[in-house]
PDB file of C-alpha atoms in Angstrom:
ATOM      1  CA  MET B   8       0.000   0.000   0.000  1.00 61.00           C
ATOM      2  CA  LYS B   9       1.394   3.385  -1.010  1.00 66.00           C
ATOM      3  CA  LYS B  10       2.035   5.866   1.808  1.00 65.00           C
ATOM      4  CA  PRO B  11       0.095   9.139   1.668  1.00 66.00           C
ATOM      5  CA  THR B  12       2.101  12.183   0.590  1.00 61.00           C
ATOM      6  CA  TRP B  13       1.807  13.838   4.016  1.00 56.00           C
ATOM      7  CA  VAL B  14       3.310  10.760   5.702  1.00 54.00           C
ATOM      8  CA  ILE B  15       6.221  10.739   3.253  1.00 52.00           C
ATOM      9  CA  GLU B  16       6.840  14.450   3.835  1.00 53.00           C
ATOM     10  CA  LYS B  17       6.726  14.012   7.618  1.00 51.00           C
ATOM     11  CA  GLU B  18       9.240  11.155   7.494  1.00 50.00           C
ATOM     12  CA  ARG B  19      11.489  13.169   5.188  1.00 49.00           C
ATOM     13  CA  SER B  20      11.400  16.128   7.611  1.00 50.00           C
ATOM     14  CA  LYS B  21      12.291  13.856  10.531  1.00 49.00           C
ATOM     15  CA  ARG B  22      15.259  12.417   8.621  1.00 45.00           C
ATOM     16  CA  ALA B  23      16.448  15.914   7.688  1.00 45.00           C
ATOM     17  CA  ALA B  24      16.189  17.068  11.300  1.00 50.00           C
ATOM     18  CA  ALA B  25      18.154  14.032  12.486  1.00 47.00           C
ATOM     19  CA  ALA B  26      20.920  14.784   9.965  1.00 52.00           C
ATOM     20  CA  GLU B  27      21.113  18.495  10.860  1.00 85.00           C
ATOM     21  CA  THR B  28      24.168  19.704  12.719  1.00 92.00           C
ATOM     22  CA  VAL B  29      25.170  23.133  14.014  1.00 92.00           C
ATOM     23  CA  TRP B  30      28.597  24.706  14.480  1.00 95.00           C
ATOM     24  CA  LEU B  31      28.786  26.691  17.725  1.00 94.00           C
ATOM     25  CA  PHE B  32      31.694  29.081  18.155  1.00 94.00           C
ATOM     26  CA  GLY B  33      33.178  31.386  20.763  1.00 93.00           C
ATOM     27  CA  LEU B  34      34.583  30.415  24.158  1.00 93.00           C
ATOM     28  CA  HIS B  35      31.366  30.982  26.170  1.00 92.00           C
ATOM     29  CA  ALA B  36      29.078  29.121  23.762  1.00 92.00           C
ATOM     30  CA  VAL B  37      31.504  26.217  23.306  1.00 95.00           C
ATOM     31  CA  ARG B  38      32.246  25.882  27.028  1.00 95.00           C
ATOM     32  CA  ASP B  39      28.565  25.735  27.955  1.00 94.00           C
ATOM     33  CA  ALA B  40      27.832  23.188  25.212  1.00 95.00           C
ATOM     34  CA  LEU B  41      30.748  21.020  26.373  1.00 96.00           C
ATOM     35  CA  MET B  42      29.386  21.135  29.930  1.00 95.00           C
ATOM     36  CA  ASN B  43      25.802  20.327  28.904  1.00 95.00           C
ATOM     37  CA  PRO B  44      25.120  16.571  29.314  1.00 94.00           C
ATOM     38  CA  GLN B  45      22.015  16.901  27.099  1.00 93.00           C
ATOM     39  CA  ARG B  46      24.030  18.168  24.137  1.00 94.00           C
ATOM     40  CA  GLU B  47      25.136  15.640  21.476  1.00 95.00           C
ATOM     41  CA  ARG B  48      28.633  16.732  20.452  1.00 95.00           C
ATOM     42  CA  LEU B  49      30.360  15.611  17.257  1.00 96.00           C
ATOM     43  CA  ARG B  50      33.582  17.533  16.591  1.00 96.00           C
ATOM     44  CA  LEU B  51      35.656  20.053  18.543  1.00 97.00           C
ATOM     45  CA  VAL B  52      38.142  22.305  16.748  1.00 97.00           C
ATOM     46  CA  VAL B  53      40.296  24.593  18.904  1.00 96.00           C
ATOM     47  CA  THR B  54      43.544  26.513  18.818  1.00 96.00           C
ATOM     48  CA  LYS B  55      46.181  25.637  21.415  1.00 95.00           C
ATOM     49  CA  ASN B  56      45.321  28.778  23.378  1.00 96.00           C
ATOM     50  CA  ALA B  57      41.569  28.016  23.339  1.00 96.00           C
ATOM     51  CA  ALA B  58      42.242  24.387  24.327  1.00 96.00           C
ATOM     52  CA  ASP B  59      44.128  25.617  27.394  1.00 96.00           C
ATOM     53  CA  ARG B  60      41.293  27.982  28.327  1.00 96.00           C
ATOM     54  CA  LEU B  61      38.686  25.242  27.861  1.00 96.00           C
ATOM     55  CA  ALA B  62      40.741  22.488  29.503  1.00 96.00           C
ATOM     56  CA  ASP B  63      38.302  21.916  32.381  1.00 95.00           C
ATOM     57  CA  ALA B  64      35.257  21.647  30.089  1.00 96.00           C
ATOM     58  CA  ILE B  65      37.113  19.373  27.651  1.00 96.00           C
ATOM     59  CA  ALA B  66      38.099  17.106  30.525  1.00 95.00           C
ATOM     60  CA  VAL B  67      34.504  16.912  31.790  1.00 93.00           C
ATOM     61  CA  CYS B  68      32.986  15.995  28.422  1.00 93.00           C
ATOM     62  CA  GLY B  69      35.798  13.638  27.413  1.00 92.00           C
ATOM     63  CA  MET B  70      36.057  14.836  23.810  1.00 94.00           C
ATOM     64  CA  GLU B  71      39.314  14.629  21.879  1.00 94.00           C
ATOM     65  CA  PRO B  72      39.883  18.121  20.437  1.00 95.00           C
ATOM     66  CA  GLU B  73      41.409  18.847  17.048  1.00 95.00           C
ATOM     67  CA  ILE B  74      44.150  21.426  17.522  1.00 96.00           C
ATOM     68  CA  SER B  75      44.110  23.927  14.668  1.00 94.00           C
ATOM     69  CA  ASP B  76      46.450  26.663  13.457  1.00 93.00           C
ATOM     70  CA  PRO B  77      44.730  30.004  14.278  1.00 90.00           C
ATOM     71  CA  ARG B  78      45.814  31.371  10.884  1.00 91.00           C
ATOM     72  CA  LYS B  79      44.067  28.508   9.066  1.00 91.00           C
ATOM     73  CA  PHE B  80      41.247  27.636  11.425  1.00 93.00           C
ATOM     74  CA  ALA B  81      39.915  24.242  10.355  1.00 91.00           C
ATOM     75  CA  ALA B  82      36.254  24.520  11.378  1.00 93.00           C
ATOM     76  CA  PRO B  83      33.882  25.119   8.423  1.00 93.00           C
ATOM     77  CA  ILE B  84      32.449  28.392   9.739  1.00 91.00           C
ATOM     78  CA  ASP B  85      32.256  31.842   8.194  1.00 87.00           C
ATOM     79  CA  SER B  86      35.688  33.488   8.060  1.00 83.00           C
ATOM     80  CA  GLY B  87      34.217  36.610   9.660  1.00 85.00           C
ATOM     81  CA  SER B  88      32.942  34.726  12.725  1.00 86.00           C
ATOM     82  CA  VAL B  89      34.495  35.837  16.017  1.00 87.00           C
ATOM     83  CA  HIS B  90      35.263  32.280  17.084  1.00 93.00           C
ATOM     84  CA  GLN B  91      38.031  33.026  19.652  1.00 93.00           C
ATOM     85  CA  GLY B  92      39.768  29.848  18.518  1.00 94.00           C
ATOM     86  CA  ALA B  93      36.941  27.466  19.467  1.00 95.00           C
ATOM     87  CA  ALA B  94      34.241  25.766  17.396  1.00 96.00           C
ATOM     88  CA  LEU B  95      32.063  22.786  18.217  1.00 96.00           C
ATOM     89  CA  GLU B  96      29.822  20.755  15.894  1.00 97.00           C
ATOM     90  CA  VAL B  97      26.650  19.603  17.656  1.00 96.00           C
ATOM     91  CA  LYS B  98      23.156  18.280  17.081  1.00 95.00           C
ATOM     92  CA  PRO B  99      20.326  20.718  17.928  1.00 93.00           C
ATOM     93  CA  LEU B 100      18.875  20.274  21.415  1.00 93.00           C
ATOM     94  CA  ASP B 101      15.588  18.429  21.827  1.00 92.00           C
ATOM     95  CA  TRP B 102      13.442  20.087  24.488  1.00 93.00           C
ATOM     96  CA  GLY B 103      10.515  17.672  24.085  1.00 93.00           C
ATOM     97  CA  ALA B 104       6.828  18.387  23.540  1.00 94.00           C
ATOM     98  CA  LEU B 105       5.246  21.768  24.228  1.00 95.00           C
ATOM     99  CA  THR B 106       2.471  20.231  26.351  1.00 92.00           C
ATOM    100  CA  GLU B 107       5.001  18.599  28.689  1.00 93.00           C
ATOM    101  CA  LEU B 108       7.430  21.509  28.811  1.00 93.00           C
ATOM    102  CA  CYS B 109       4.799  24.200  29.436  1.00 95.00           C
ATOM    103  CA  GLU B 110       2.351  22.271  31.632  1.00 93.00           C
ATOM    104  CA  PRO B 111       1.697  24.709  34.508  1.00 91.00           C
ATOM    105  CA  LYS B 112       1.254  22.088  37.252  1.00 84.00           C
ATOM    106  CA  LEU B 113       1.242  24.081  40.515  1.00 72.00           C
ATOM    107  CA  ALA B 114       3.144  27.075  39.105  1.00 81.00           C
ATOM    108  CA  SER B 115       2.105  30.106  37.034  1.00 82.00           C
ATOM    109  CA  PRO B 116       4.797  30.039  34.352  1.00 93.00           C
ATOM    110  CA  ARG B 117       5.615  32.675  31.759  1.00 95.00           C
ATOM    111  CA  VAL B 118       6.467  31.755  28.193  1.00 97.00           C
ATOM    112  CA  VAL B 119       7.585  33.876  25.243  1.00 98.00           C
ATOM    113  CA  LEU B 120       6.205  33.281  21.746  1.00 98.00           C
ATOM    114  CA  LEU B 121       7.983  34.776  18.740  1.00 98.00           C
ATOM    115  CA  ASP B 122       6.096  35.391  15.506  1.00 97.00           C
ATOM    116  CA  ARG B 123       8.554  35.403  12.590  1.00 94.00           C
ATOM    117  CA  VAL B 124      11.464  36.837  14.553  1.00 96.00           C
ATOM    118  CA  THR B 125      14.312  35.727  12.309  1.00 95.00           C
ATOM    119  CA  ASP B 126      17.333  37.721  13.508  1.00 95.00           C
ATOM    120  CA  PRO B 127      19.587  35.335  15.503  1.00 95.00           C
ATOM    121  CA  HIS B 128      21.017  38.220  17.539  1.00 95.00           C
ATOM    122  CA  ASN B 129      17.539  39.240  18.695  1.00 96.00           C
ATOM    123  CA  VAL B 130      16.577  35.662  19.528  1.00 97.00           C
ATOM    124  CA  GLY B 131      19.867  35.093  21.349  1.00 96.00           C
ATOM    125  CA  ALA B 132      19.252  38.205  23.450  1.00 97.00           C
ATOM    126  CA  ILE B 133      15.676  37.067  24.155  1.00 97.00           C
ATOM    127  CA  LEU B 134      16.961  33.688  25.361  1.00 97.00           C
ATOM    128  CA  ARG B 135      19.295  35.481  27.789  1.00 96.00           C
ATOM    129  CA  SER B 136      16.413  37.573  29.151  1.00 97.00           C
ATOM    130  CA  ALA B 137      14.143  34.525  29.333  1.00 97.00           C
ATOM    131  CA  GLU B 138      16.704  32.697  31.433  1.00 96.00           C
ATOM    132  CA  VAL B 139      17.287  35.684  33.736  1.00 96.00           C
ATOM    133  CA  PHE B 140      13.558  36.247  34.337  1.00 96.00           C
ATOM    134  CA  GLY B 141      12.644  32.573  34.637  1.00 94.00           C
ATOM    135  CA  ALA B 142      10.542  31.977  31.513  1.00 96.00           C
ATOM    136  CA  ARG B 143       9.493  28.367  31.068  1.00 96.00           C
ATOM    137  CA  ALA B 144      10.239  28.429  27.314  1.00 97.00           C
ATOM    138  CA  VAL B 145      10.777  30.558  24.229  1.00 98.00           C
ATOM    139  CA  ILE B 146       8.584  29.257  21.405  1.00 98.00           C
ATOM    140  CA  ALA B 147       8.841  29.985  17.678  1.00 97.00           C
ATOM    141  CA  PRO B 148       7.600  28.383  14.446  1.00 96.00           C
ATOM    142  CA  HIS B 149       9.894  26.059  12.481  1.00 92.00           C
ATOM    143  CA  ARG B 150       9.624  28.261   9.428  1.00 89.00           C
ATOM    144  CA  HIS B 151      10.401  31.986   9.370  1.00 89.00           C
ATOM    145  CA  SER B 152      12.265  31.930  12.669  1.00 93.00           C
ATOM    146  CA  ALA B 153      15.899  31.899  13.774  1.00 94.00           C
ATOM    147  CA  PRO B 154      17.248  28.348  13.843  1.00 92.00           C
ATOM    148  CA  GLU B 155      19.868  27.206  16.318  1.00 92.00           C
ATOM    149  CA  THR B 156      23.113  28.645  14.881  1.00 91.00           C
ATOM    150  CA  GLY B 157      26.542  29.703  16.028  1.00 91.00           C
ATOM    151  CA  ALA B 158      25.576  33.389  15.860  1.00 92.00           C
ATOM    152  CA  LEU B 159      22.465  32.790  17.978  1.00 94.00           C
ATOM    153  CA  ALA B 160      24.412  30.734  20.524  1.00 93.00           C
ATOM    154  CA  LYS B 161      27.157  33.344  20.803  1.00 90.00           C
ATOM    155  CA  THR B 162      24.636  36.155  21.397  1.00 93.00           C
ATOM    156  CA  ALA B 163      22.805  33.979  23.939  1.00 93.00           C
ATOM    157  CA  SER B 164      26.124  33.636  25.804  1.00 87.00           C
ATOM    158  CA  GLY B 165      25.370  30.140  27.110  1.00 89.00           C
ATOM    159  CA  ALA B 166      21.605  30.561  27.615  1.00 94.00           C
ATOM    160  CA  LEU B 167      20.911  28.337  24.583  1.00 94.00           C
ATOM    161  CA  GLU B 168      22.140  25.352  26.615  1.00 95.00           C
ATOM    162  CA  ARG B 169      19.841  26.045  29.567  1.00 95.00           C
ATOM    163  CA  GLN B 170      16.828  27.999  28.331  1.00 96.00           C
ATOM    164  CA  PRO B 171      14.329  25.893  26.348  1.00 96.00           C
ATOM    165  CA  TYR B 172      13.967  27.176  22.771  1.00 97.00           C
ATOM    166  CA  LEU B 173      11.116  25.221  21.247  1.00 96.00           C
ATOM    167  CA  ARG B 174      10.298  25.444  17.550  1.00 95.00           C
ATOM    168  CA  VAL B 175       6.793  24.280  16.641  1.00 95.00           C
ATOM    169  CA  GLN B 176       5.021  23.425  13.419  1.00 94.00           C
ATOM    170  CA  ASN B 177       2.370  26.121  13.730  1.00 95.00           C
ATOM    171  CA  LEU B 178       2.497  29.055  16.169  1.00 97.00           C
ATOM    172  CA  ALA B 179      -1.267  29.675  16.326  1.00 96.00           C
ATOM    173  CA  ASP B 180      -1.886  25.991  17.091  1.00 96.00           C
ATOM    174  CA  ALA B 181       0.739  26.137  19.850  1.00 97.00           C
ATOM    175  CA  MET B 182      -1.035  29.192  21.265  1.00 97.00           C
ATOM    176  CA  GLU B 183      -4.319  27.276  21.331  1.00 97.00           C
ATOM    177  CA  ASP B 184      -2.562  24.421  23.155  1.00 97.00           C
ATOM    178  CA  LEU B 185      -1.306  26.897  25.744  1.00 97.00           C
ATOM    179  CA  ARG B 186      -4.786  28.408  26.139  1.00 96.00           C
ATOM    180  CA  ARG B 187      -6.185  24.929  26.843  1.00 96.00           C
ATOM    181  CA  MET B 188      -3.557  24.623  29.599  1.00 95.00           C
ATOM    182  CA  GLY B 189      -4.850  27.822  31.177  1.00 95.00           C
ATOM    183  CA  TYR B 190      -2.485  30.437  29.734  1.00 96.00           C
ATOM    184  CA  VAL B 191      -3.579  33.994  29.016  1.00 97.00           C
ATOM    185  CA  LEU B 192      -1.996  35.144  25.741  1.00 98.00           C
ATOM    186  CA  LEU B 193      -0.876  38.778  25.563  1.00 98.00           C
ATOM    187  CA  GLY B 194       0.246  40.088  22.179  1.00 97.00           C
ATOM    188  CA  LEU B 195       2.537  43.116  22.255  1.00 96.00           C
ATOM    189  CA  ASP B 196       1.382  45.843  19.879  1.00 93.00           C
ATOM    190  CA  GLY B 197       2.406  49.496  20.104  1.00 87.00           C
ATOM    191  CA  THR B 198      -1.038  50.635  18.911  1.00 87.00           C
ATOM    192  CA  ALA B 199      -3.007  48.707  21.555  1.00 91.00           C
ATOM    193  CA  GLU B 200      -5.196  50.536  24.069  1.00 92.00           C
ATOM    194  CA  LEU B 201      -4.538  48.230  27.021  1.00 95.00           C
ATOM    195  CA  SER B 202      -1.210  48.541  28.844  1.00 95.00           C
ATOM    196  CA  LEU B 203       0.887  45.485  29.647  1.00 95.00           C
ATOM    197  CA  ASP B 204       0.775  46.254  33.379  1.00 95.00           C
ATOM    198  CA  ASP B 205      -3.025  46.464  33.388  1.00 95.00           C
ATOM    199  CA  ALA B 206      -3.363  43.228  31.424  1.00 95.00           C
ATOM    200  CA  LEU B 207      -1.003  41.414  33.790  1.00 95.00           C
ATOM    201  CA  ALA B 208      -2.908  42.752  36.798  1.00 94.00           C
ATOM    202  CA  LYS B 209      -6.160  41.455  35.257  1.00 92.00           C
ATOM    203  CA  ALA B 210      -4.608  38.075  34.546  1.00 90.00           C
ATOM    204  CA  GLY B 211      -3.555  37.693  38.157  1.00 87.00           C
ATOM    205  CA  ASP B 212      -1.992  34.432  39.218  1.00 88.00           C
ATOM    206  CA  VAL B 213      -2.408  32.474  35.965  1.00 93.00           C
ATOM    207  CA  PRO B 214       0.127  31.309  33.375  1.00 95.00           C
ATOM    208  CA  VAL B 215       0.969  33.997  30.802  1.00 97.00           C
ATOM    209  CA  GLY B 216       2.197  33.810  27.222  1.00 97.00           C
ATOM    210  CA  LEU B 217       3.913  36.964  25.909  1.00 98.00           C
ATOM    211  CA  VAL B 218       3.613  37.106  22.115  1.00 98.00           C
ATOM    212  CA  LEU B 219       6.013  39.294  20.134  1.00 97.00           C
ATOM    213  CA  GLY B 220       6.251  39.903  16.404  1.00 95.00           C
ATOM    214  CA  ALA B 221       9.085  40.829  14.086  1.00 89.00           C
ATOM    215  CA  GLU B 222      10.227  44.435  13.991  1.00 81.00           C
ATOM    216  CA  GLY B 223       8.368  46.261  11.254  1.00 81.00           C
ATOM    217  CA  PRO B 224       5.587  43.801  10.358  1.00 83.00           C
ATOM    218  CA  GLY B 225       4.694  43.025  13.969  1.00 89.00           C
ATOM    219  CA  LEU B 226       2.222  40.248  14.710  1.00 94.00           C
ATOM    220  CA  ARG B 227       0.556  38.481  11.787  1.00 95.00           C
ATOM    221  CA  GLU B 228      -3.235  38.679  11.545  1.00 94.00           C
ATOM    222  CA  ARG B 229      -3.885  35.114  12.697  1.00 96.00           C
ATOM    223  CA  THR B 230      -1.454  35.514  15.594  1.00 96.00           C
ATOM    224  CA  ARG B 231      -3.180  38.742  16.654  1.00 95.00           C
ATOM    225  CA  ALA B 232      -6.581  37.059  16.455  1.00 96.00           C
ATOM    226  CA  THR B 233      -5.383  34.154  18.614  1.00 97.00           C
ATOM    227  CA  CYS B 234      -4.200  36.442  21.436  1.00 97.00           C
ATOM    228  CA  ASP B 235      -6.560  37.057  24.348  1.00 96.00           C
ATOM    229  CA  HIS B 236      -5.506  40.713  24.537  1.00 97.00           C
ATOM    230  CA  LEU B 237      -3.292  43.092  22.585  1.00 97.00           C
ATOM    231  CA  VAL B 238      -1.177  45.164  24.940  1.00 96.00           C
ATOM    232  CA  LYS B 239       1.409  47.928  24.755  1.00 93.00           C
ATOM    233  CA  ILE B 240       4.439  48.966  26.750  1.00 92.00           C
ATOM    234  CA  PRO B 241       3.719  52.643  27.572  1.00 88.00           C
ATOM    235  CA  PHE B 242       6.433  55.163  26.761  1.00 83.00           C
ATOM    236  CA  ALA B 243       7.123  58.486  28.432  1.00 74.00           C
ATOM    237  CA  GLY B 244       7.477  60.736  25.390  1.00 68.00           C
ATOM    238  CA  ALA B 245       5.299  61.495  22.400  1.00 63.00           C
ATOM    239  CA  PHE B 246       6.900  58.640  20.483  1.00 65.00           C
ATOM    240  CA  GLY B 247       8.697  55.519  21.611  1.00 68.00           C
ATOM    241  CA  SER B 248       9.938  52.289  20.131  1.00 77.00           C
ATOM    242  CA  LEU B 249      11.838  49.234  21.398  1.00 87.00           C
ATOM    243  CA  ASN B 250      13.420  46.503  19.365  1.00 92.00           C
ATOM    244  CA  VAL B 251      11.943  43.050  19.905  1.00 96.00           C
ATOM    245  CA  SER B 252      14.649  41.799  22.281  1.00 96.00           C
ATOM    246  CA  ASN B 253      14.334  44.889  24.503  1.00 96.00           C
ATOM    247  CA  ALA B 254      10.538  44.632  24.448  1.00 96.00           C
ATOM    248  CA  ALA B 255      10.792  40.970  25.486  1.00 97.00           C
ATOM    249  CA  ALA B 256      13.077  41.869  28.408  1.00 97.00           C
ATOM    250  CA  VAL B 257      10.732  44.626  29.623  1.00 96.00           C
ATOM    251  CA  ALA B 258       7.674  42.365  29.270  1.00 97.00           C
ATOM    252  CA  LEU B 259       9.345  39.481  31.106  1.00 97.00           C
ATOM    253  CA  TYR B 260      10.395  41.770  33.947  1.00 96.00           C
ATOM    254  CA  ALA B 261       6.864  43.163  34.219  1.00 95.00           C
ATOM    255  CA  ALA B 262       5.361  39.658  34.158  1.00 94.00           C
ATOM    256  CA  ARG B 263       7.679  38.443  36.894  1.00 88.00           C
ATOM    257  CA  ARG B 264       6.631  41.257  39.246  1.00 76.00           C
ATOM    258  CA  VAL B 265       2.963  40.241  39.199  1.00 65.00           C
TER     259      VAL B 265
END
């Protein structure tokens, strides 16, 4: 019996994901990945100086490093990357299913949802803020989002290894799953009437999802429609604007205070 097309496509996607590897670079990102027991590591390329600086982490993980000439660095990464003499090939982390990761249980967790935020530097900065302010997860769609890359990991400065970054098939469907678990979904929109503080006060002691869109386009129509409320971060002057990573940090701080 011939398999349906959707089954074939799903199996093909799974095989592609299994074959995918990522090169992390920079001393902080590489050290944290070496120390992470959940990270599947494949190849470590370092200069002699970087090997000395990472000696403790290399000893813990038990990898055999490849020592490379700094003038002809052997890792297949962009020549402009600030690698600090260290690069590590890894498999992307598997954080499990959204329903298990974000299940509130007895807590009132906060999660961040990113709608087509593709800049790895923004996402890396958001992961750092999410870790600092205790977010349960950062969630983004598989397509039109920033994948796990060396640039993202370097900006995250180690947070990628500890802060769940979950990429889902469909963001609106993931939002509906969160709503069924009791989350209130707040979409950040500079033109909204309701302030973030007022919306959080209304929500009270319930799980909250903070939904942020890409700079410029903002939230897509379906994402906006799936939010429970659209909210804004008030600004003091006649005009104000934050980039998405700064807005995420402010929103996470506000949500933690409630």
